[in-house]
Amino acid sequence: MPETVRAREALEEPAGAPAEAPMRWVWLAAWPVTAVFALSNAATPLYVLWQRELGFSGGTLTVIFACYIAGLLGSLLVSGVLSDRFGRRPVLLPALGLALVACGVFAAAPSVAALMGARLLTGVAVGAIVSAGMAAVTDVAGPPRARLAALLASTAMVLGAGLGPLLAGVLSETLPAPARTVFAVEAVLLAAAVAVVVRMPAGRRPAPGARGFVRVPRVPRGDGRRLALGVAVFAPGITATSFVLSLGPSLLSGLLHTGNRMVAGGTAFAMFAAATGVQFAVRKLARRTILATGAAATAIAMASLVAAVRADSVGALLAAAVLAGAGQGLGQFAGLSLLNASVPPGRLAEANAAFNLGGYVPAGLLPVAAGYLGDAVGLTGGATVFGAVLGACALGGGAFVLAQEK
């Protein structure tokens, strides 16, 4: 069957089979995703504090953020294949262990090198979670609830991504020893995730005979266009939110003339709250509509970003953050749903890894380029170029999605 026809058919709901576990376990299976993604962005409100204490530039800040992306991408090369071959639990438990180690490094963080190391470990843990953790939610849910599983896995990711900086902002402003306090709380959340993984029902048997352990993740033959459709919208969306997470606190500090960490944490939370809420709002719409709307949201977000830095508008910057969150959430949900609809369970973790690889590569590269460009020509100029380039990419992704009906 031609891939264009298969891609259109993927917009329909798949037929199901009997459920594999009680509904409460489908929700609980998503908790490790939330806990690890809370760690992934918990450092965001603290960057202004570390920047003042350690004296590094905006370009260095984006490199610290990129260490996370590097760890994540390296993890994606192995975690999906290992999870499909040996099962979800043998991948998830070591990943949660690395996340706990990262908490300890963040809590001490005497240097930029320590921050880079903590971000690298966090990225490795997140790479395992987005491949094995999200696949585990689908395994526990069973085929009849595949679209619900995609919704829960996707919203667990963005909910955690927003919860982390919100907690970090509030705790670091109201309690002593900001870094130690924040990451002690994060460690408790991760410990609860370990307990869930240990007791979580196995939704399927591991797949035998996968080739190799380290390779670029891929999807089964015939699913390439589904992957491309999701990545075309998800990649610009997550790149937009990555920019807000890495340089948003600096922009807010310049516009509001304040280093209050609750403001930075609240902005990140608003961004990912939008990403969470919009997925529940559109969950019954056609996937093509969701993808097109996500591309439009990211493009408008980038126009708002340019307006914010050119006009010194806090309102426009907040609008850019919320719209960027919506763009990521819509692309992520529709992309995961497309894969869940057709990829067999024995290849699902690898397919999730391929999907996230397509999104996180530009999410790592473009904000770093914008950070160093901002050091050279000013944050306003760097953000303007970034917004224009990413807005064009989002529009291109939307055009690709709409072209599938032709």
XYZ file of C-alpha atoms in Angstrom:
406
model
C 0.000 0.000 0.000
C 1.505 3.457 -0.909
C 2.779 5.419 2.080
C 0.562 8.438 1.241
C -2.539 6.271 1.541
C -1.228 4.656 4.718
C -0.539 8.096 6.190
C -4.117 9.189 5.524
C -5.464 5.969 6.998
C -3.443 6.634 10.145
C -5.781 9.548 10.839
C -8.493 7.009 11.662
C -8.778 5.204 14.994
C -7.285 1.688 15.075
C -9.334 -1.337 16.021
C -8.516 -2.607 19.493
C -8.087 -5.716 21.566
C -8.911 -6.383 25.217
C -7.386 -4.098 27.840
C -4.306 -5.430 29.607
C -4.357 -3.687 33.015
C -6.675 -1.722 35.343
C -7.057 1.918 34.398
C -5.257 3.139 37.526
C -2.072 1.481 36.273
C -2.292 3.269 32.947
C -2.203 6.555 34.872
C 0.497 5.364 37.261
C 2.655 4.172 34.364
C 2.849 7.794 33.220
C 4.270 8.989 36.564
C 7.949 8.159 35.800
C 7.630 10.312 32.668
C 6.314 13.209 34.768
C 8.976 12.799 37.471
C 11.949 12.738 35.081
C 10.656 15.654 33.022
C 10.162 17.631 36.238
C 13.901 17.179 36.786
C 14.666 18.096 33.166
C 13.491 21.692 33.638
C 13.875 22.180 37.392
C 17.146 24.039 36.811
C 15.503 26.715 34.629
C 14.684 29.270 37.375
C 18.091 28.695 39.003
C 20.148 29.632 35.937
C 19.980 33.345 36.758
C 21.283 32.562 40.253
C 24.095 30.316 38.966
C 24.933 32.835 36.257
C 25.417 35.517 38.922
C 27.436 33.243 41.220
C 29.615 31.563 38.584
C 29.797 34.422 36.061
C 29.056 32.786 32.699
C 27.563 34.273 29.514
C 24.316 33.650 27.669
C 26.216 31.557 25.143
C 27.614 29.375 27.917
C 24.110 29.039 29.323
C 22.829 27.581 26.054
C 25.814 25.186 25.977
C 24.833 23.952 29.456
C 21.358 23.387 28.087
C 22.818 21.651 25.010
C 24.675 19.160 27.237
C 21.236 17.916 28.177
C 20.369 17.520 24.501
C 23.658 15.689 23.858
C 22.965 13.209 26.647
C 19.414 12.746 25.434
C 20.418 12.114 21.823
C 23.102 9.628 22.855
C 20.580 7.818 25.029
C 18.074 7.644 22.185
C 20.597 5.689 20.094
C 20.460 2.775 22.537
C 17.496 3.040 24.917
C 14.733 2.311 22.412
C 16.442 -0.778 20.980
C 17.378 -2.076 24.446
C 13.858 -1.532 25.741
C 12.253 -3.378 22.819
C 14.663 -6.293 23.257
C 14.859 -6.658 27.040
C 11.733 -4.918 28.294
C 10.865 -1.523 29.763
C 11.907 -2.063 33.392
C 15.616 -2.894 32.716
C 15.935 0.448 30.916
C 13.769 2.593 33.191
C 15.350 1.674 36.529
C 18.954 2.619 35.522
C 17.596 5.816 33.953
C 15.896 6.786 37.200
C 19.135 5.999 39.044
C 21.028 8.422 36.789
C 18.352 11.052 37.400
C 18.880 10.688 41.160
C 22.641 11.115 40.686
C 21.958 14.252 38.621
C 19.933 15.647 41.546
C 22.955 15.263 43.794
C 25.289 16.985 41.330
C 22.852 19.866 40.798
C 22.467 20.318 44.568
C 26.230 20.857 44.996
C 27.071 22.448 41.570
C 30.348 24.247 42.395
C 31.211 25.027 38.748
C 29.983 25.291 35.173
C 31.498 21.842 34.525
C 29.313 20.384 37.288
C 26.220 21.958 35.750
C 27.177 20.506 32.374
C 27.648 17.064 33.923
C 24.311 17.210 35.711
C 22.570 18.281 32.534
C 24.269 15.466 30.599
C 23.058 12.855 33.111
C 19.574 14.353 33.015
C 19.550 14.096 29.237
C 20.513 10.416 29.345
C 17.656 9.740 31.761
C 15.168 11.681 29.648
C 16.238 9.818 26.496
C 15.376 6.525 28.172
C 12.077 7.893 29.441
C 10.833 9.230 26.102
C 11.538 5.892 24.441
C 10.986 3.180 27.082
C 8.798 5.164 29.487
C 6.289 6.327 26.911
C 6.203 2.865 25.357
C 5.505 1.418 28.815
C 2.375 3.551 29.093
C 1.154 2.120 25.792
C 2.048 -1.429 26.853
C 0.095 -1.156 30.096
C -2.882 0.503 28.374
C -3.212 -2.174 25.688
C -4.308 -1.715 22.046
C -7.897 -0.558 22.779
C -6.549 2.457 24.634
C -3.661 3.311 22.307
C -4.795 6.877 21.646
C -5.455 7.453 25.356
C -1.973 6.114 26.070
C -0.488 8.618 23.608
C -2.438 11.410 25.317
C -1.334 10.378 28.820
C 2.314 9.869 27.849
C 2.458 13.170 26.007
C 0.704 15.188 28.712
C 2.792 13.497 31.431
C 5.869 14.777 29.622
C 4.730 18.394 29.332
C 3.109 18.400 32.781
C 6.400 17.335 34.332
C 8.292 19.834 32.198
C 6.098 22.610 33.614
C 5.865 21.313 37.170
C 9.655 21.204 37.604
C 10.380 24.906 37.042
C 7.274 25.983 38.963
C 8.329 24.017 42.050
C 11.919 25.166 41.646
C 10.922 28.812 41.358
C 8.681 28.766 44.411
C 10.970 26.646 46.608
C 14.130 28.564 45.708
C 12.539 31.932 46.525
C 10.833 30.906 49.774
C 13.229 28.436 51.420
C 16.952 28.543 52.271
C 19.663 26.754 50.283
C 17.778 27.022 46.958
C 19.590 24.355 44.930
C 19.713 21.790 47.749
C 16.041 22.303 48.581
C 14.834 22.074 44.983
C 16.729 18.911 44.131
C 15.917 17.202 47.423
C 12.232 17.531 46.493
C 12.996 16.285 42.973
C 14.732 13.243 44.464
C 11.566 12.383 46.394
C 9.520 12.538 43.169
C 12.017 10.260 41.448
C 11.993 7.794 44.328
C 8.216 7.508 43.932
C 8.771 6.821 40.224
C 11.171 3.996 41.080
C 8.469 2.422 43.261
C 5.975 2.642 40.371
C 8.360 1.008 37.880
C 9.196 -1.824 40.272
C 5.504 -2.706 40.719
C 4.238 -1.769 37.254
C 2.600 -4.665 35.352
C 4.479 -5.774 32.249
C 2.224 -5.051 29.314
C 4.010 -7.305 26.824
C 6.931 -9.669 26.374
C 10.238 -8.284 25.071
C 10.821 -8.731 21.351
C 13.603 -11.207 20.450
C 16.237 -10.853 17.799
C 16.653 -7.093 17.283
C 19.778 -6.245 15.308
C 22.516 -4.405 17.190
C 22.316 -2.306 20.316
C 23.528 1.100 19.102
C 21.957 2.494 15.953
C 20.009 5.446 14.654
C 16.409 4.722 15.726
C 13.966 3.987 12.940
C 10.366 3.013 12.365
C 9.103 -0.090 10.564
C 8.833 0.004 6.778
C 5.695 1.869 5.740
C 5.610 4.128 8.810
C 8.148 6.674 7.594
C 5.556 9.195 6.461
C 3.737 8.997 9.803
C 7.034 9.767 11.516
C 7.738 12.659 9.143
C 4.289 14.152 9.715
C 4.789 14.204 13.475
C 8.367 15.494 13.384
C 7.459 18.277 10.931
C 5.346 19.907 13.657
C 6.901 18.568 16.859
C 10.465 19.673 15.993
C 9.702 23.410 15.590
C 7.441 23.288 18.661
C 9.990 21.741 21.011
C 12.735 23.973 19.603
C 10.598 26.989 20.513
C 10.060 25.762 24.077
C 13.772 24.926 24.375
C 14.622 28.529 23.532
C 12.204 29.808 26.181
C 13.701 27.441 28.768
C 17.318 28.344 28.000
C 17.137 32.087 27.315
C 13.657 32.994 28.585
C 14.856 33.811 32.132
C 17.488 36.193 30.709
C 14.888 37.878 28.508
C 12.488 38.229 31.429
C 15.252 39.601 33.619
C 16.041 42.239 31.005
C 12.418 43.200 30.349
C 11.210 43.165 33.967
C 14.534 44.141 35.575
C 14.105 41.367 38.120
C 15.804 38.070 38.829
C 12.846 36.666 40.761
C 12.946 32.927 40.169
C 9.206 32.486 40.662
C 8.636 34.657 37.584
C 10.904 32.462 35.446
C 9.408 29.278 36.882
C 5.875 30.572 36.448
C 6.515 31.437 32.805
C 7.821 27.941 32.089
C 4.867 26.440 33.941
C 2.397 28.545 31.912
C 4.074 27.357 28.719
C 3.748 23.684 29.606
C 0.334 24.092 31.208
C -0.804 25.299 27.783
C 0.879 22.263 26.230
C -0.997 19.996 28.638
C -4.426 21.603 28.427
C -4.489 21.932 24.654
C -3.939 18.190 24.212
C -7.019 17.331 26.252
C -8.976 19.997 24.372
C -8.205 18.541 20.916
C -8.030 14.840 21.749
C -11.106 13.988 19.627
C -10.079 15.985 16.556
C -8.535 14.510 13.425
C -4.765 14.180 13.628
C -4.271 16.297 10.512
C -6.184 19.157 12.143
C -4.149 18.831 15.333
C -0.875 18.915 13.420
C -1.860 21.925 11.305
C -2.998 23.818 14.396
C 0.256 22.999 16.177
C 2.322 24.366 13.284
C 0.262 27.559 13.255
C 0.676 28.000 17.029
C 4.466 27.730 16.787
C 4.622 30.190 13.881
C 2.507 32.744 15.773
C 4.639 32.143 18.883
C 7.755 33.111 16.962
C 6.070 36.258 15.628
C 5.188 37.125 19.238
C 8.776 36.480 20.313
C 10.111 38.881 17.700
C 7.534 41.470 18.740
C 8.471 41.003 22.399
C 12.179 41.641 21.954
C 11.710 44.469 19.447
C 9.096 46.320 21.524
C 10.276 45.289 25.031
C 6.867 43.724 25.645
C 6.498 41.311 28.552
C 2.953 40.465 27.408
C 4.179 39.444 23.957
C 6.911 37.302 25.518
C 4.398 35.508 27.734
C 2.125 34.993 24.719
C 5.091 33.541 22.813
C 5.764 31.100 25.661
C 2.139 29.929 25.879
C 1.812 29.531 22.112
C 5.147 27.696 21.916
C 3.881 25.284 24.551
C 0.699 24.727 22.570
C 2.692 24.099 19.400
C 4.886 21.503 21.088
C 1.956 19.809 22.811
C -0.108 19.487 19.646
C 2.749 18.176 17.529
C 3.830 15.786 20.247
C 0.371 14.327 20.871
C -0.496 13.882 17.196
C 2.933 12.447 16.394
C 2.829 9.888 19.207
C -0.754 9.018 18.327
C 0.206 8.330 14.715
C 2.955 5.965 15.835
C 0.780 4.215 18.426
C -1.818 3.598 15.733
C 0.425 1.478 13.547
C 3.804 0.538 15.048
C 3.831 -2.948 16.647
C 4.645 -3.090 20.386
C 7.996 -4.754 19.736
C 9.213 -1.669 17.833
C 7.374 1.085 19.691
C 10.187 2.233 22.007
C 12.532 2.543 19.025
C 9.861 4.436 17.074
C 9.407 6.825 20.020
C 13.176 7.306 20.083
C 13.187 8.136 16.360
C 10.372 10.651 16.844
C 12.142 12.414 19.694
C 15.488 12.331 17.884
C 13.874 14.256 15.041
C 12.608 16.858 17.492
C 15.554 17.262 19.828
C 18.310 17.686 17.220
C 17.088 21.149 16.152
C 16.027 21.839 19.751
C 19.668 21.451 20.747
C 21.319 23.264 17.858
C 19.187 26.327 17.180
C 18.946 27.747 20.732
C 22.739 27.393 21.126
C 23.255 29.266 17.855
C 20.811 31.934 19.028
C 22.624 32.224 22.375
C 26.023 32.834 20.805
C 24.533 35.120 18.173
C 22.966 37.051 21.039
C 26.390 37.383 22.697
C 27.761 38.818 19.439
C 24.958 41.156 18.304
C 22.751 41.423 21.371
C 19.935 39.276 22.698
C 17.371 41.242 20.687
C 19.116 40.524 17.386
C 19.762 36.874 18.224
C 16.153 36.285 19.275
C 14.854 38.031 16.158
C 16.871 35.819 13.810
C 15.906 32.716 15.775
C 12.215 33.631 15.671
C 12.262 34.294 11.932
C 14.062 31.033 11.090
C 11.952 28.852 13.355
C 8.715 30.531 12.292
C 9.541 29.690 8.679
C 10.261 26.064 9.670
C 6.911 25.832 11.455
C 5.066 27.157 8.410
C 6.916 24.665 6.228
C 5.886 21.835 8.545
C 2.267 22.951 8.404
C 2.367 23.085 4.615
C 3.764 19.542 4.521
C 0.918 18.285 6.723
C -1.758 19.982 4.612
C -0.198 18.644 1.420
C -0.945 15.077 2.526
C -4.557 15.536 1.489
C -3.570 16.271 -2.088
